């Protein structure tokens, strides 16, 4: 269904330019500051911590068939979100980006990854009080397109992400003052959607299912780029400042020690080798977890470790941004904050584009480079056909290599059995045989002692 949305964009594109995304922290200093929390709407669920004293299995019946009961502006691409169009009349914004595209660009863990982000550059008329009308160029980075090669592990990860929210985030905790109204294009579609929603609601009531609580947050971040003091004079550039509007959503919230609500981010961690222990997080998982924590101030991230074969929750691990940085440095010698420099570099290049439709494409052959494709009318030659990408979807690709066992993380079952992670389980038969042999040796030595006495 996500790939079908590509039909909303132009079909043919031609490569316009490419640039290097690598960021050297010794040349520039990138400062990100959240200046305005401009809009919050919807409802927030309360995160109910699972009781792991007894086996806790995620109920499949709670997986919603229809996640969305209504069509909201905040669920559309940012280039067609009317909420953003209203905010642009009030605040100074240069770039608008969805959270999925944000995490995709900052994730520089694997240069062989393939991804695609639609871009729309518009000139918008801005009219404010006591100011003359003017037009301003704004760049919109829509949601990242789904992967064409998907394994069963990828499908399981998507399913468990929703299962966690429907099992542990059922009850409403907080409701924002502003609620979003549904979008309908015509009376016919409105009637059709209402009947579908009524049937879906009845099905949910029969199965005692809970829907996923919908919310949306719009924040403006100010990005400043300055040169380092040790940079050479010939390499020095002018300081640059960009205002970025980020649209994001929250999984849930919880009360802290001071009885104030804190945002909660939930990440499923599929454990494939529970006989030996828990796997270390992948480099990509750490990069995305760090980005989620950084761009969601005062939030708590919970890594929910799950056995995908039995749907059992093994443990729930609370992760701070310092913990994620330490794990990335220990396991991969990787600095997640370098993704901010990559993000600023991409924004700086995209601001130079003229109004029109574009694609930001990264292929395995590009490695550290990313290509910018511009819409064209004619097909043939080296033209990129966006709509034909729907035919290249592969759903039986092999998963990536297994991750090593984290020998520093002890699962609850290992703690009870007093076992160390990363080792084979002891053989009980071998221990019994060894005890019998010891008994025989003792008998033989007693017999020899009696003979010597005689």
Short mmCIF file of N, CA and C in Angstrom, two decimals, residues 119-186:
data_model
loop_
_atom_site.label_atom_id
_atom_site.label_comp_id
_atom_site.label_asym_id
_atom_site.label_seq_id
_atom_site.Cartn_x
_atom_site.Cartn_y
_atom_site.Cartn_z
N UNK A 119 10.95 14.69 -2.97
CA UNK A 119 11.16 16.08 -2.56
C UNK A 119 10.31 16.99 -3.44
N UNK A 120 9.65 17.94 -2.82
CA UNK A 120 8.85 18.93 -3.53
C UNK A 120 9.32 20.31 -3.09
N UNK A 121 9.74 21.12 -4.06
CA UNK A 121 10.16 22.49 -3.79
C UNK A 121 9.05 23.42 -4.29
N UNK A 122 8.52 24.23 -3.38
CA UNK A 122 7.39 25.12 -3.71
C UNK A 122 7.74 26.56 -3.41
N UNK A 123 7.09 27.47 -4.16
CA UNK A 123 7.11 28.89 -3.83
C UNK A 123 5.75 29.24 -3.25
N UNK A 124 5.75 29.62 -1.99
CA UNK A 124 4.50 29.85 -1.27
C UNK A 124 4.35 31.33 -0.95
N UNK A 125 3.16 31.85 -1.17
CA UNK A 125 2.87 33.24 -0.83
C UNK A 125 2.59 33.35 0.66
N UNK A 126 3.27 34.27 1.30
CA UNK A 126 3.15 34.46 2.75
C UNK A 126 2.59 35.85 3.01
N UNK A 127 1.50 35.88 3.76
CA UNK A 127 0.85 37.14 4.12
C UNK A 127 0.70 37.21 5.63
N UNK A 128 1.37 38.17 6.25
CA UNK A 128 1.30 38.35 7.69
C UNK A 128 0.88 39.76 8.03
N UNK A 129 0.50 39.94 9.27
CA UNK A 129 0.03 41.25 9.70
C UNK A 129 1.16 42.28 9.65
N UNK A 130 0.81 43.44 9.18
CA UNK A 130 1.74 44.58 9.10
C UNK A 130 2.95 44.27 8.23
N UNK A 131 2.80 43.33 7.31
CA UNK A 131 3.88 42.99 6.38
C UNK A 131 3.31 42.87 4.98
N UNK A 132 4.06 43.29 3.95
CA UNK A 132 3.58 43.10 2.58
C UNK A 132 3.64 41.64 2.17
N UNK A 133 2.81 41.26 1.23
CA UNK A 133 2.80 39.88 0.74
C UNK A 133 4.09 39.57 -0.01
N UNK A 134 4.62 38.40 0.25
CA UNK A 134 5.86 37.98 -0.40
C UNK A 134 5.80 36.49 -0.68
N UNK A 135 6.65 36.04 -1.57
CA UNK A 135 6.75 34.61 -1.89
C UNK A 135 8.09 34.08 -1.38
N UNK A 136 8.04 32.85 -0.86
CA UNK A 136 9.24 32.24 -0.30
C UNK A 136 9.35 30.81 -0.78
N UNK A 137 10.59 30.41 -1.08
CA UNK A 137 10.85 29.04 -1.54
C UNK A 137 11.05 28.13 -0.33
N UNK A 138 10.29 27.03 -0.29
CA UNK A 138 10.35 26.08 0.82
C UNK A 138 10.52 24.67 0.25
N UNK A 139 11.39 23.90 0.88
CA UNK A 139 11.69 22.53 0.45
C UNK A 139 10.96 21.56 1.36
N UNK A 140 10.21 20.62 0.77
CA UNK A 140 9.46 19.60 1.51
C UNK A 140 10.09 18.23 1.25
N UNK A 141 10.47 17.53 2.31
CA UNK A 141 10.98 16.16 2.21
C UNK A 141 9.92 15.22 2.75
N UNK A 142 9.26 14.49 1.84
CA UNK A 142 8.16 13.61 2.21
C UNK A 142 8.67 12.33 2.85
N UNK A 143 7.74 11.44 3.18
CA UNK A 143 8.09 10.17 3.81
C UNK A 143 8.99 9.34 2.90
N UNK A 144 9.93 8.66 3.52
CA UNK A 144 10.82 7.77 2.77
C UNK A 144 10.03 6.62 2.17
N UNK A 145 10.34 6.27 0.93
CA UNK A 145 9.68 5.13 0.29
C UNK A 145 10.14 3.83 0.94
N UNK A 146 9.25 2.86 1.01
CA UNK A 146 9.57 1.58 1.64
C UNK A 146 10.61 0.83 0.82
N UNK A 147 11.27 -0.10 1.47
CA UNK A 147 12.30 -0.88 0.80
C UNK A 147 11.67 -1.82 -0.23
N UNK A 148 12.36 -1.98 -1.37
CA UNK A 148 11.86 -2.89 -2.39
C UNK A 148 12.16 -4.34 -2.03
N UNK A 149 13.25 -4.58 -1.31
CA UNK A 149 13.61 -5.93 -0.89
C UNK A 149 13.31 -6.07 0.59
N UNK A 150 12.32 -6.90 0.91
CA UNK A 150 11.85 -7.05 2.28
C UNK A 150 11.89 -8.52 2.67
N UNK A 151 12.43 -8.82 3.84
CA UNK A 151 12.50 -10.19 4.35
C UNK A 151 11.40 -10.40 5.37
N UNK A 152 11.25 -11.65 5.80
CA UNK A 152 10.27 -11.97 6.83
C UNK A 152 10.59 -11.27 8.15
N UNK A 153 11.87 -11.06 8.41
CA UNK A 153 12.26 -10.36 9.64
C UNK A 153 11.78 -8.91 9.59
N UNK A 154 11.84 -8.28 8.41
CA UNK A 154 11.37 -6.90 8.28
C UNK A 154 9.87 -6.82 8.50
N UNK A 155 9.12 -7.78 7.95
CA UNK A 155 7.68 -7.80 8.16
C UNK A 155 7.35 -8.02 9.63
N UNK A 156 8.10 -8.91 10.27
CA UNK A 156 7.87 -9.18 11.70
C UNK A 156 8.15 -7.93 12.53
N UNK A 157 9.18 -7.18 12.17
CA UNK A 157 9.51 -5.97 12.91
C UNK A 157 8.38 -4.95 12.82
N UNK A 158 7.80 -4.78 11.63
CA UNK A 158 6.68 -3.86 11.46
C UNK A 158 5.47 -4.30 12.27
N UNK A 159 5.21 -5.61 12.27
CA UNK A 159 4.05 -6.13 13.01
C UNK A 159 4.23 -5.97 14.51
N UNK A 160 5.41 -6.27 15.02
CA UNK A 160 5.65 -6.16 16.47
C UNK A 160 5.64 -4.71 16.93
N UNK A 161 6.02 -3.79 16.05
CA UNK A 161 5.95 -2.37 16.40
C UNK A 161 4.51 -1.99 16.72
N UNK A 162 3.56 -2.49 15.93
CA UNK A 162 2.14 -2.20 16.17
C UNK A 162 1.58 -3.02 17.32
N UNK A 163 2.05 -4.25 17.46
CA UNK A 163 1.57 -5.09 18.56
C UNK A 163 1.96 -4.52 19.91
N UNK A 164 3.16 -3.95 20.01
CA UNK A 164 3.59 -3.35 21.27
C UNK A 164 2.67 -2.20 21.65
N UNK A 165 2.32 -1.38 20.67
CA UNK A 165 1.48 -0.22 20.95
C UNK A 165 0.05 -0.62 21.31
N UNK A 166 -0.47 -1.66 20.68
CA UNK A 166 -1.85 -2.06 20.99
C UNK A 166 -1.94 -2.89 22.27
N UNK A 167 -0.85 -3.51 22.70
CA UNK A 167 -0.87 -4.30 23.93
C UNK A 167 -0.51 -3.48 25.17
N UNK A 168 0.45 -2.57 25.04
CA UNK A 168 0.95 -1.84 26.20
C UNK A 168 0.56 -0.36 26.20
N UNK A 169 -0.09 0.12 25.15
CA UNK A 169 -0.49 1.53 25.07
C UNK A 169 -1.98 1.62 24.74
N UNK A 170 -2.80 1.04 25.60
CA UNK A 170 -4.23 0.93 25.32
C UNK A 170 -5.03 2.12 25.84
N UNK A 171 -4.69 2.61 27.01
CA UNK A 171 -5.53 3.59 27.69
C UNK A 171 -5.05 5.01 27.41
N UNK A 172 -6.00 5.92 27.33
CA UNK A 172 -5.68 7.31 27.05
C UNK A 172 -5.13 7.99 28.30
N UNK A 173 -4.01 8.69 28.14
CA UNK A 173 -3.38 9.38 29.26
C UNK A 173 -3.54 10.88 29.18
N UNK A 174 -3.50 11.41 27.99
CA UNK A 174 -3.54 12.87 27.84
C UNK A 174 -4.16 13.21 26.50
N UNK A 175 -4.92 14.30 26.50
CA UNK A 175 -5.57 14.76 25.28
C UNK A 175 -5.22 16.22 25.06
N UNK A 176 -4.66 16.52 23.89
CA UNK A 176 -4.30 17.89 23.58
C UNK A 176 -5.56 18.74 23.38
N UNK A 177 -5.38 20.04 23.56
CA UNK A 177 -6.52 20.95 23.41
C UNK A 177 -7.06 20.94 21.98
N UNK A 178 -6.15 20.81 21.03
CA UNK A 178 -6.57 20.85 19.62
C UNK A 178 -6.65 19.43 19.08
N UNK A 179 -7.78 19.11 18.44
CA UNK A 179 -7.99 17.82 17.82
C UNK A 179 -8.07 18.00 16.30
N UNK A 180 -7.50 17.03 15.60
CA UNK A 180 -7.45 17.13 14.14
C UNK A 180 -8.72 16.58 13.52
N UNK A 181 -9.23 17.28 12.53
CA UNK A 181 -10.43 16.84 11.82
C UNK A 181 -10.03 16.00 10.62
N UNK A 182 -10.89 15.05 10.28
CA UNK A 182 -10.59 14.15 9.16
C UNK A 182 -10.74 14.89 7.84
N UNK A 183 -10.01 14.40 6.84
CA UNK A 183 -10.01 14.99 5.51
C UNK A 183 -10.78 14.09 4.58
N UNK A 184 -11.73 14.63 3.82
CA UNK A 184 -12.49 13.86 2.83
C UNK A 184 -12.60 14.69 1.56
N UNK A 185 -12.40 14.05 0.44
CA UNK A 185 -12.36 14.78 -0.83
C UNK A 185 -13.76 15.01 -1.40
N UNK A 186 -14.68 14.13 -1.13
CA UNK A 186 -16.01 14.28 -1.70
C UNK A 186 -17.03 13.65 -0.77
#
